[in-house]
Amino acid sequence: QVFLCVTSTLSVAVFRDHFVLEDLVEEMKKQSPALNFGPLQPDGQIAVRGSFPALRELREFLLVKAKPLSEEHKREGKSHQRPRRKVQEHRGAPERRNSVLDAHKETQVVVLDTDIYLYMKSFHPKTLQANDVVISAVTDGDITTVCIGSAGRKAGAAPGSRAKRMIENFSVELQKILRKERICFQEHGRGEEQRYRQLCERLKPRHPAVLALPYGTHIDVVGTSAGVFEFTEDLKR
């Protein structure tokens, strides 16, 4: 299995008050013809399947769509606050400083294939570490969202942007060389899973660049083509 295709579940419910969702989905399909779209659910969720570059482009398209809505929300918020302006005038300077600090703390987001993220985390942890930023991750099935935020008031946005570029570039390199093979258990149950976990631990020193991910019914083996082949052959023996 090659890392060429992933499935992501998107929620477009946030656009409901501003667009006809069915029309928005049709626009998404025209914007991203390389992606396969599932049916739009009543709660505004839709499954999308395709390559990571195509999913990134769709994400950027939706962010552009969402930006005017965010600005409109901010304007509405300010209009509601106008009657209280005289009461809050003496707090203007701290509020301006806080807004500047919030701008510096802007969060960068990178969407990765979960297996690539786990491989990066296991064998190249420094890629997910950088000065003046805090990096966290949320995994949802095949997709892991990496969030990069400022670690301090004086850091600014530059360290986060650098960390984001480094993670994106390295994930692309890993995507070119990594392969995954799934080995299904012959029997189901905790005993079988535990046995495979023990086998993987015993084989780990012989295959230091291969990541074995045991699950309840199978093991995913991630590494180079040669590494995955050698590991699986050893495991079968």
PDB file of N, CA, C and O in Angstrom, residues 109-159:
ATOM      1  N   VAL A 109      -1.439  25.259  10.986  1.00  0.00           N
ATOM      2  CA  VAL A 109      -2.013  23.910  10.957  1.00  0.00           C
ATOM      3  C   VAL A 109      -1.446  23.137   9.773  1.00  0.00           C
ATOM      4  O   VAL A 109      -1.360  23.668   8.660  1.00  0.00           O
ATOM      5  N   VAL A 110      -1.058  21.884  10.029  1.00  0.00           N
ATOM      6  CA  VAL A 110      -0.596  20.976   8.971  1.00  0.00           C
ATOM      7  C   VAL A 110      -1.415  19.694   9.082  1.00  0.00           C
ATOM      8  O   VAL A 110      -1.531  19.119  10.166  1.00  0.00           O
ATOM      9  N   VAL A 111      -1.978  19.249   7.968  1.00  0.00           N
ATOM     10  CA  VAL A 111      -2.754  18.009   7.943  1.00  0.00           C
ATOM     11  C   VAL A 111      -1.885  16.902   7.344  1.00  0.00           C
ATOM     12  O   VAL A 111      -1.382  17.031   6.224  1.00  0.00           O
ATOM     13  N   LEU A 112      -1.713  15.811   8.105  1.00  0.00           N
ATOM     14  CA  LEU A 112      -0.833  14.724   7.683  1.00  0.00           C
ATOM     15  C   LEU A 112      -1.577  13.398   7.682  1.00  0.00           C
ATOM     16  O   LEU A 112      -2.554  13.215   8.419  1.00  0.00           O
ATOM     17  N   ASP A 113      -1.083  12.465   6.884  1.00  0.00           N
ATOM     18  CA  ASP A 113      -1.516  11.079   7.001  1.00  0.00           C
ATOM     19  C   ASP A 113      -1.054  10.574   8.371  1.00  0.00           C
ATOM     20  O   ASP A 113       0.087  10.814   8.784  1.00  0.00           O
ATOM     21  N   THR A 114      -1.918   9.875   9.088  1.00  0.00           N
ATOM     22  CA  THR A 114      -1.591   9.453  10.447  1.00  0.00           C
ATOM     23  C   THR A 114      -0.358   8.567  10.502  1.00  0.00           C
ATOM     24  O   THR A 114       0.493   8.711  11.397  1.00  0.00           O
ATOM     25  N   ASP A 115      -0.207   7.639   9.558  1.00  0.00           N
ATOM     26  CA  ASP A 115       0.951   6.746   9.570  1.00  0.00           C
ATOM     27  C   ASP A 115       2.249   7.517   9.332  1.00  0.00           C
ATOM     28  O   ASP A 115       3.276   7.226   9.950  1.00  0.00           O
ATOM     29  N   ILE A 116       2.200   8.498   8.448  1.00  0.00           N
ATOM     30  CA  ILE A 116       3.384   9.321   8.205  1.00  0.00           C
ATOM     31  C   ILE A 116       3.706  10.142   9.454  1.00  0.00           C
ATOM     32  O   ILE A 116       4.877  10.282   9.836  1.00  0.00           O
ATOM     33  N   TYR A 117       2.673  10.675  10.115  1.00  0.00           N
ATOM     34  CA  TYR A 117       2.905  11.421  11.353  1.00  0.00           C
ATOM     35  C   TYR A 117       3.543  10.527  12.412  1.00  0.00           C
ATOM     36  O   TYR A 117       4.516  10.924  13.080  1.00  0.00           O
ATOM     37  N   LEU A 118       3.031   9.309  12.583  1.00  0.00           N
ATOM     38  CA  LEU A 118       3.570   8.400  13.594  1.00  0.00           C
ATOM     39  C   LEU A 118       5.004   7.989  13.260  1.00  0.00           C
ATOM     40  O   LEU A 118       5.839   7.858  14.161  1.00  0.00           O
ATOM     41  N   TYR A 119       5.286   7.804  11.969  1.00  0.00           N
ATOM     42  CA  TYR A 119       6.659   7.466  11.569  1.00  0.00           C
ATOM     43  C   TYR A 119       7.596   8.642  11.864  1.00  0.00           C
ATOM     44  O   TYR A 119       8.692   8.466  12.391  1.00  0.00           O
ATOM     45  N   MET A 120       7.144   9.833  11.539  1.00  0.00           N
ATOM     46  CA  MET A 120       7.929  11.041  11.806  1.00  0.00           C
ATOM     47  C   MET A 120       8.169  11.193  13.306  1.00  0.00           C
ATOM     48  O   MET A 120       9.285  11.508  13.747  1.00  0.00           O
ATOM     49  N   LYS A 121       7.124  10.978  14.097  1.00  0.00           N
ATOM     50  CA  LYS A 121       7.229  11.124  15.538  1.00  0.00           C
ATOM     51  C   LYS A 121       8.184  10.092  16.137  1.00  0.00           C
ATOM     52  O   LYS A 121       8.931  10.389  17.082  1.00  0.00           O
ATOM     53  N   SER A 122       8.188   8.871  15.581  1.00  0.00           N
ATOM     54  CA  SER A 122       9.006   7.795  16.130  1.00  0.00           C
ATOM     55  C   SER A 122      10.474   7.911  15.738  1.00  0.00           C
ATOM     56  O   SER A 122      11.362   7.686  16.563  1.00  0.00           O
ATOM     57  N   PHE A 123      10.740   8.253  14.468  1.00  0.00           N
ATOM     58  CA  PHE A 123      12.105   8.198  13.961  1.00  0.00           C
ATOM     59  C   PHE A 123      12.733   9.565  13.681  1.00  0.00           C
ATOM     60  O   PHE A 123      13.942   9.666  13.535  1.00  0.00           O
ATOM     61  N   HIS A 124      11.906  10.596  13.585  1.00  0.00           N
ATOM     62  CA  HIS A 124      12.426  11.948  13.316  1.00  0.00           C
ATOM     63  C   HIS A 124      11.722  12.956  14.223  1.00  0.00           C
ATOM     64  O   HIS A 124      11.099  13.912  13.732  1.00  0.00           O
ATOM     65  N   PRO A 125      11.798  12.750  15.535  1.00  0.00           N
ATOM     66  CA  PRO A 125      11.044  13.613  16.462  1.00  0.00           C
ATOM     67  C   PRO A 125      11.451  15.070  16.407  1.00  0.00           C
ATOM     68  O   PRO A 125      10.639  15.953  16.721  1.00  0.00           O
ATOM     69  N   LYS A 126      12.695  15.360  16.015  1.00  0.00           N
ATOM     70  CA  LYS A 126      13.135  16.757  15.975  1.00  0.00           C
ATOM     71  C   LYS A 126      12.370  17.568  14.932  1.00  0.00           C
ATOM     72  O   LYS A 126      12.312  18.796  15.026  1.00  0.00           O
ATOM     73  N   THR A 127      11.798  16.882  13.947  1.00  0.00           N
ATOM     74  CA  THR A 127      10.990  17.585  12.956  1.00  0.00           C
ATOM     75  C   THR A 127       9.761  18.203  13.606  1.00  0.00           C
ATOM     76  O   THR A 127       9.247  19.220  13.136  1.00  0.00           O
ATOM     77  N   LEU A 128       9.292  17.588  14.686  1.00  0.00           N
ATOM     78  CA  LEU A 128       8.104  18.068  15.390  1.00  0.00           C
ATOM     79  C   LEU A 128       8.468  18.890  16.620  1.00  0.00           C
ATOM     80  O   LEU A 128       7.667  19.051  17.529  1.00  0.00           O
ATOM     81  N   GLN A 129       9.709  19.392  16.631  1.00  0.00           N
ATOM     82  CA  GLN A 129      10.175  20.248  17.722  1.00  0.00           C
ATOM     83  C   GLN A 129      10.850  21.472  17.110  1.00  0.00           C
ATOM     84  O   GLN A 129      11.550  21.367  16.111  1.00  0.00           O
ATOM     85  N   ALA A 130      10.635  22.612  17.700  1.00  0.00           N
ATOM     86  CA  ALA A 130      11.267  23.835  17.207  1.00  0.00           C
ATOM     87  C   ALA A 130      11.272  24.867  18.324  1.00  0.00           C
ATOM     88  O   ALA A 130      10.439  24.817  19.244  1.00  0.00           O
ATOM     89  N   ASN A 131      12.209  25.783  18.245  1.00  0.00           N
ATOM     90  CA  ASN A 131      12.302  26.842  19.240  1.00  0.00           C
ATOM     91  C   ASN A 131      11.139  27.824  19.109  1.00  0.00           C
ATOM     92  O   ASN A 131      10.681  28.120  18.000  1.00  0.00           O
ATOM     93  N   ASP A 132      10.662  28.304  20.230  1.00  0.00           N
ATOM     94  CA  ASP A 132       9.639  29.355  20.303  1.00  0.00           C
ATOM     95  C   ASP A 132       8.272  28.922  19.798  1.00  0.00           C
ATOM     96  O   ASP A 132       7.423  29.766  19.495  1.00  0.00           O
ATOM     97  N   VAL A 133       8.031  27.604  19.650  1.00  0.00           N
ATOM     98  CA  VAL A 133       6.704  27.143  19.238  1.00  0.00           C
ATOM     99  C   VAL A 133       6.283  25.961  20.110  1.00  0.00           C
ATOM    100  O   VAL A 133       7.117  25.267  20.687  1.00  0.00           O
ATOM    101  N   VAL A 134       4.985  25.757  20.184  1.00  0.00           N
ATOM    102  CA  VAL A 134       4.412  24.589  20.847  1.00  0.00           C
ATOM    103  C   VAL A 134       3.672  23.791  19.790  1.00  0.00           C
ATOM    104  O   VAL A 134       2.782  24.317  19.112  1.00  0.00           O
ATOM    105  N   ILE A 135       4.060  22.528  19.625  1.00  0.00           N
ATOM    106  CA  ILE A 135       3.485  21.677  18.587  1.00  0.00           C
ATOM    107  C   ILE A 135       2.662  20.575  19.240  1.00  0.00           C
ATOM    108  O   ILE A 135       3.157  19.836  20.088  1.00  0.00           O
ATOM    109  N   SER A 136       1.406  20.470  18.843  1.00  0.00           N
ATOM    110  CA  SER A 136       0.518  19.422  19.337  1.00  0.00           C
ATOM    111  C   SER A 136      -0.174  18.763  18.154  1.00  0.00           C
ATOM    112  O   SER A 136      -0.125  19.274  17.026  1.00  0.00           O
ATOM    113  N   ALA A 137      -0.801  17.623  18.402  1.00  0.00           N
ATOM    114  CA  ALA A 137      -1.427  16.886  17.300  1.00  0.00           C
ATOM    115  C   ALA A 137      -2.725  16.250  17.771  1.00  0.00           C
ATOM    116  O   ALA A 137      -2.846  15.824  18.920  1.00  0.00           O
ATOM    117  N   VAL A 138      -3.697  16.196  16.865  1.00  0.00           N
ATOM    118  CA  VAL A 138      -4.974  15.538  17.114  1.00  0.00           C
ATOM    119  C   VAL A 138      -5.195  14.530  15.990  1.00  0.00           C
ATOM    120  O   VAL A 138      -5.188  14.898  14.811  1.00  0.00           O
ATOM    121  N   THR A 139      -5.359  13.251  16.359  1.00  0.00           N
ATOM    122  CA  THR A 139      -5.536  12.192  15.365  1.00  0.00           C
ATOM    123  C   THR A 139      -7.001  11.817  15.256  1.00  0.00           C
ATOM    124  O   THR A 139      -7.672  11.592  16.272  1.00  0.00           O
ATOM    125  N   ASP A 140      -7.490  11.741  14.022  1.00  0.00           N
ATOM    126  CA  ASP A 140      -8.859  11.311  13.745  1.00  0.00           C
ATOM    127  C   ASP A 140      -8.803  10.299  12.609  1.00  0.00           C
ATOM    128  O   ASP A 140      -8.895  10.654  11.438  1.00  0.00           O
ATOM    129  N   GLY A 141      -8.613   9.022  12.956  1.00  0.00           N
ATOM    130  CA  GLY A 141      -8.524   7.981  11.942  1.00  0.00           C
ATOM    131  C   GLY A 141      -7.270   8.126  11.094  1.00  0.00           C
ATOM    132  O   GLY A 141      -6.150   8.166  11.601  1.00  0.00           O
ATOM    133  N   ASP A 142      -7.451   8.213   9.774  1.00  0.00           N
ATOM    134  CA  ASP A 142      -6.325   8.294   8.841  1.00  0.00           C
ATOM    135  C   ASP A 142      -5.673   9.671   8.825  1.00  0.00           C
ATOM    136  O   ASP A 142      -4.614   9.841   8.218  1.00  0.00           O
ATOM    137  N   ILE A 143      -6.296  10.658   9.453  1.00  0.00           N
ATOM    138  CA  ILE A 143      -5.821  12.027   9.385  1.00  0.00           C
ATOM    139  C   ILE A 143      -5.331  12.497  10.751  1.00  0.00           C
ATOM    140  O   ILE A 143      -5.985  12.277  11.766  1.00  0.00           O
ATOM    141  N   THR A 144      -4.164  13.141  10.782  1.00  0.00           N
ATOM    142  CA  THR A 144      -3.659  13.778  11.992  1.00  0.00           C
ATOM    143  C   THR A 144      -3.439  15.255  11.709  1.00  0.00           C
ATOM    144  O   THR A 144      -2.759  15.610  10.736  1.00  0.00           O
ATOM    145  N   THR A 145      -4.035  16.102  12.521  1.00  0.00           N
ATOM    146  CA  THR A 145      -3.883  17.548  12.382  1.00  0.00           C
ATOM    147  C   THR A 145      -2.838  18.033  13.372  1.00  0.00           C
ATOM    148  O   THR A 145      -2.992  17.857  14.581  1.00  0.00           O
ATOM    149  N   VAL A 146      -1.758  18.603  12.859  1.00  0.00           N
ATOM    150  CA  VAL A 146      -0.669  19.125  13.683  1.00  0.00           C
ATOM    151  C   VAL A 146      -0.876  20.632  13.840  1.00  0.00           C
ATOM    152  O   VAL A 146      -0.983  21.352  12.843  1.00  0.00           O
ATOM    153  N   CYS A 147      -0.938  21.086  15.082  1.00  0.00           N
ATOM    154  CA  CYS A 147      -1.135  22.511  15.374  1.00  0.00           C
ATOM    155  C   CYS A 147       0.164  23.104  15.913  1.00  0.00           C
ATOM    156  O   CYS A 147       0.781  22.529  16.812  1.00  0.00           O
ATOM    157  N   ILE A 148       0.561  24.240  15.360  1.00  0.00           N
ATOM    158  CA  ILE A 148       1.818  24.889  15.732  1.00  0.00           C
ATOM    159  C   ILE A 148       1.481  26.280  16.254  1.00  0.00           C
ATOM    160  O   ILE A 148       1.026  27.145  15.512  1.00  0.00           O
ATOM    161  N   GLY A 149       1.701  26.479  17.535  1.00  0.00           N
ATOM    162  CA  GLY A 149       1.397  27.759  18.150  1.00  0.00           C
ATOM    163  C   GLY A 149       2.631  28.402  18.748  1.00  0.00           C
ATOM    164  O   GLY A 149       3.648  27.747  18.997  1.00  0.00           O
ATOM    165  N   SER A 150       2.571  29.700  18.966  1.00  0.00           N
ATOM    166  CA  SER A 150       3.695  30.429  19.549  1.00  0.00           C
ATOM    167  C   SER A 150       3.876  30.042  21.007  1.00  0.00           C
ATOM    168  O   SER A 150       2.917  29.865  21.744  1.00  0.00           O
ATOM    169  N   ALA A 151       5.145  29.924  21.408  1.00  0.00           N
ATOM    170  CA  ALA A 151       5.451  29.542  22.790  1.00  0.00           C
ATOM    171  C   ALA A 151       5.598  30.743  23.705  1.00  0.00           C
ATOM    172  O   ALA A 151       5.670  30.593  24.916  1.00  0.00           O
ATOM    173  N   GLY A 152       5.667  31.952  23.149  1.00  0.00           N
ATOM    174  CA  GLY A 152       5.861  33.133  23.985  1.00  0.00           C
ATOM    175  C   GLY A 152       5.337  34.372  23.322  1.00  0.00           C
ATOM    176  O   GLY A 152       5.016  34.398  22.133  1.00  0.00           O
ATOM    177  N   ARG A 153       5.256  35.444  24.098  1.00  0.00           N
ATOM    178  CA  ARG A 153       4.682  36.696  23.592  1.00  0.00           C
ATOM    179  C   ARG A 153       5.550  37.344  22.531  1.00  0.00           C
ATOM    180  O   ARG A 153       5.065  38.047  21.667  1.00  0.00           O
ATOM    181  N   LYS A 154       6.865  37.130  22.592  1.00  0.00           N
ATOM    182  CA  LYS A 154       7.766  37.825  21.682  1.00  0.00           C
ATOM    183  C   LYS A 154       8.154  36.983  20.476  1.00  0.00           C
ATOM    184  O   LYS A 154       8.953  37.398  19.663  1.00  0.00           O
ATOM    185  N   ALA A 155       7.612  35.787  20.375  1.00  0.00           N
ATOM    186  CA  ALA A 155       8.062  34.875  19.309  1.00  0.00           C
ATOM    187  C   ALA A 155       7.612  35.336  17.932  1.00  0.00           C
ATOM    188  O   ALA A 155       8.329  35.200  16.956  1.00  0.00           O
ATOM    189  N   GLY A 156       6.391  35.878  17.830  1.00  0.00           N
ATOM    190  CA  GLY A 156       5.878  36.272  16.534  1.00  0.00           C
ATOM    191  C   GLY A 156       5.440  35.076  15.709  1.00  0.00           C
ATOM    192  O   GLY A 156       5.405  33.940  16.180  1.00  0.00           O
ATOM    193  N   ALA A 157       5.090  35.327  14.444  1.00  0.00           N
ATOM    194  CA  ALA A 157       4.565  34.271  13.579  1.00  0.00           C
ATOM    195  C   ALA A 157       5.652  33.531  12.816  1.00  0.00           C
ATOM    196  O   ALA A 157       5.415  32.433  12.321  1.00  0.00           O
ATOM    197  N   ALA A 158       6.849  34.091  12.708  1.00  0.00           N
ATOM    198  CA  ALA A 158       7.905  33.497  11.878  1.00  0.00           C
ATOM    199  C   ALA A 158       8.306  32.093  12.316  1.00  0.00           C
ATOM    200  O   ALA A 158       8.414  31.196  11.473  1.00  0.00           O
ATOM    201  N   PRO A 159       8.532  31.826  13.615  1.00  0.00           N
ATOM    202  CA  PRO A 159       8.915  30.462  14.001  1.00  0.00           C
ATOM    203  C   PRO A 159       7.857  29.431  13.649  1.00  0.00           C
ATOM    204  O   PRO A 159       8.180  28.324  13.223  1.00  0.00           O
TER     205      PRO A 159
END
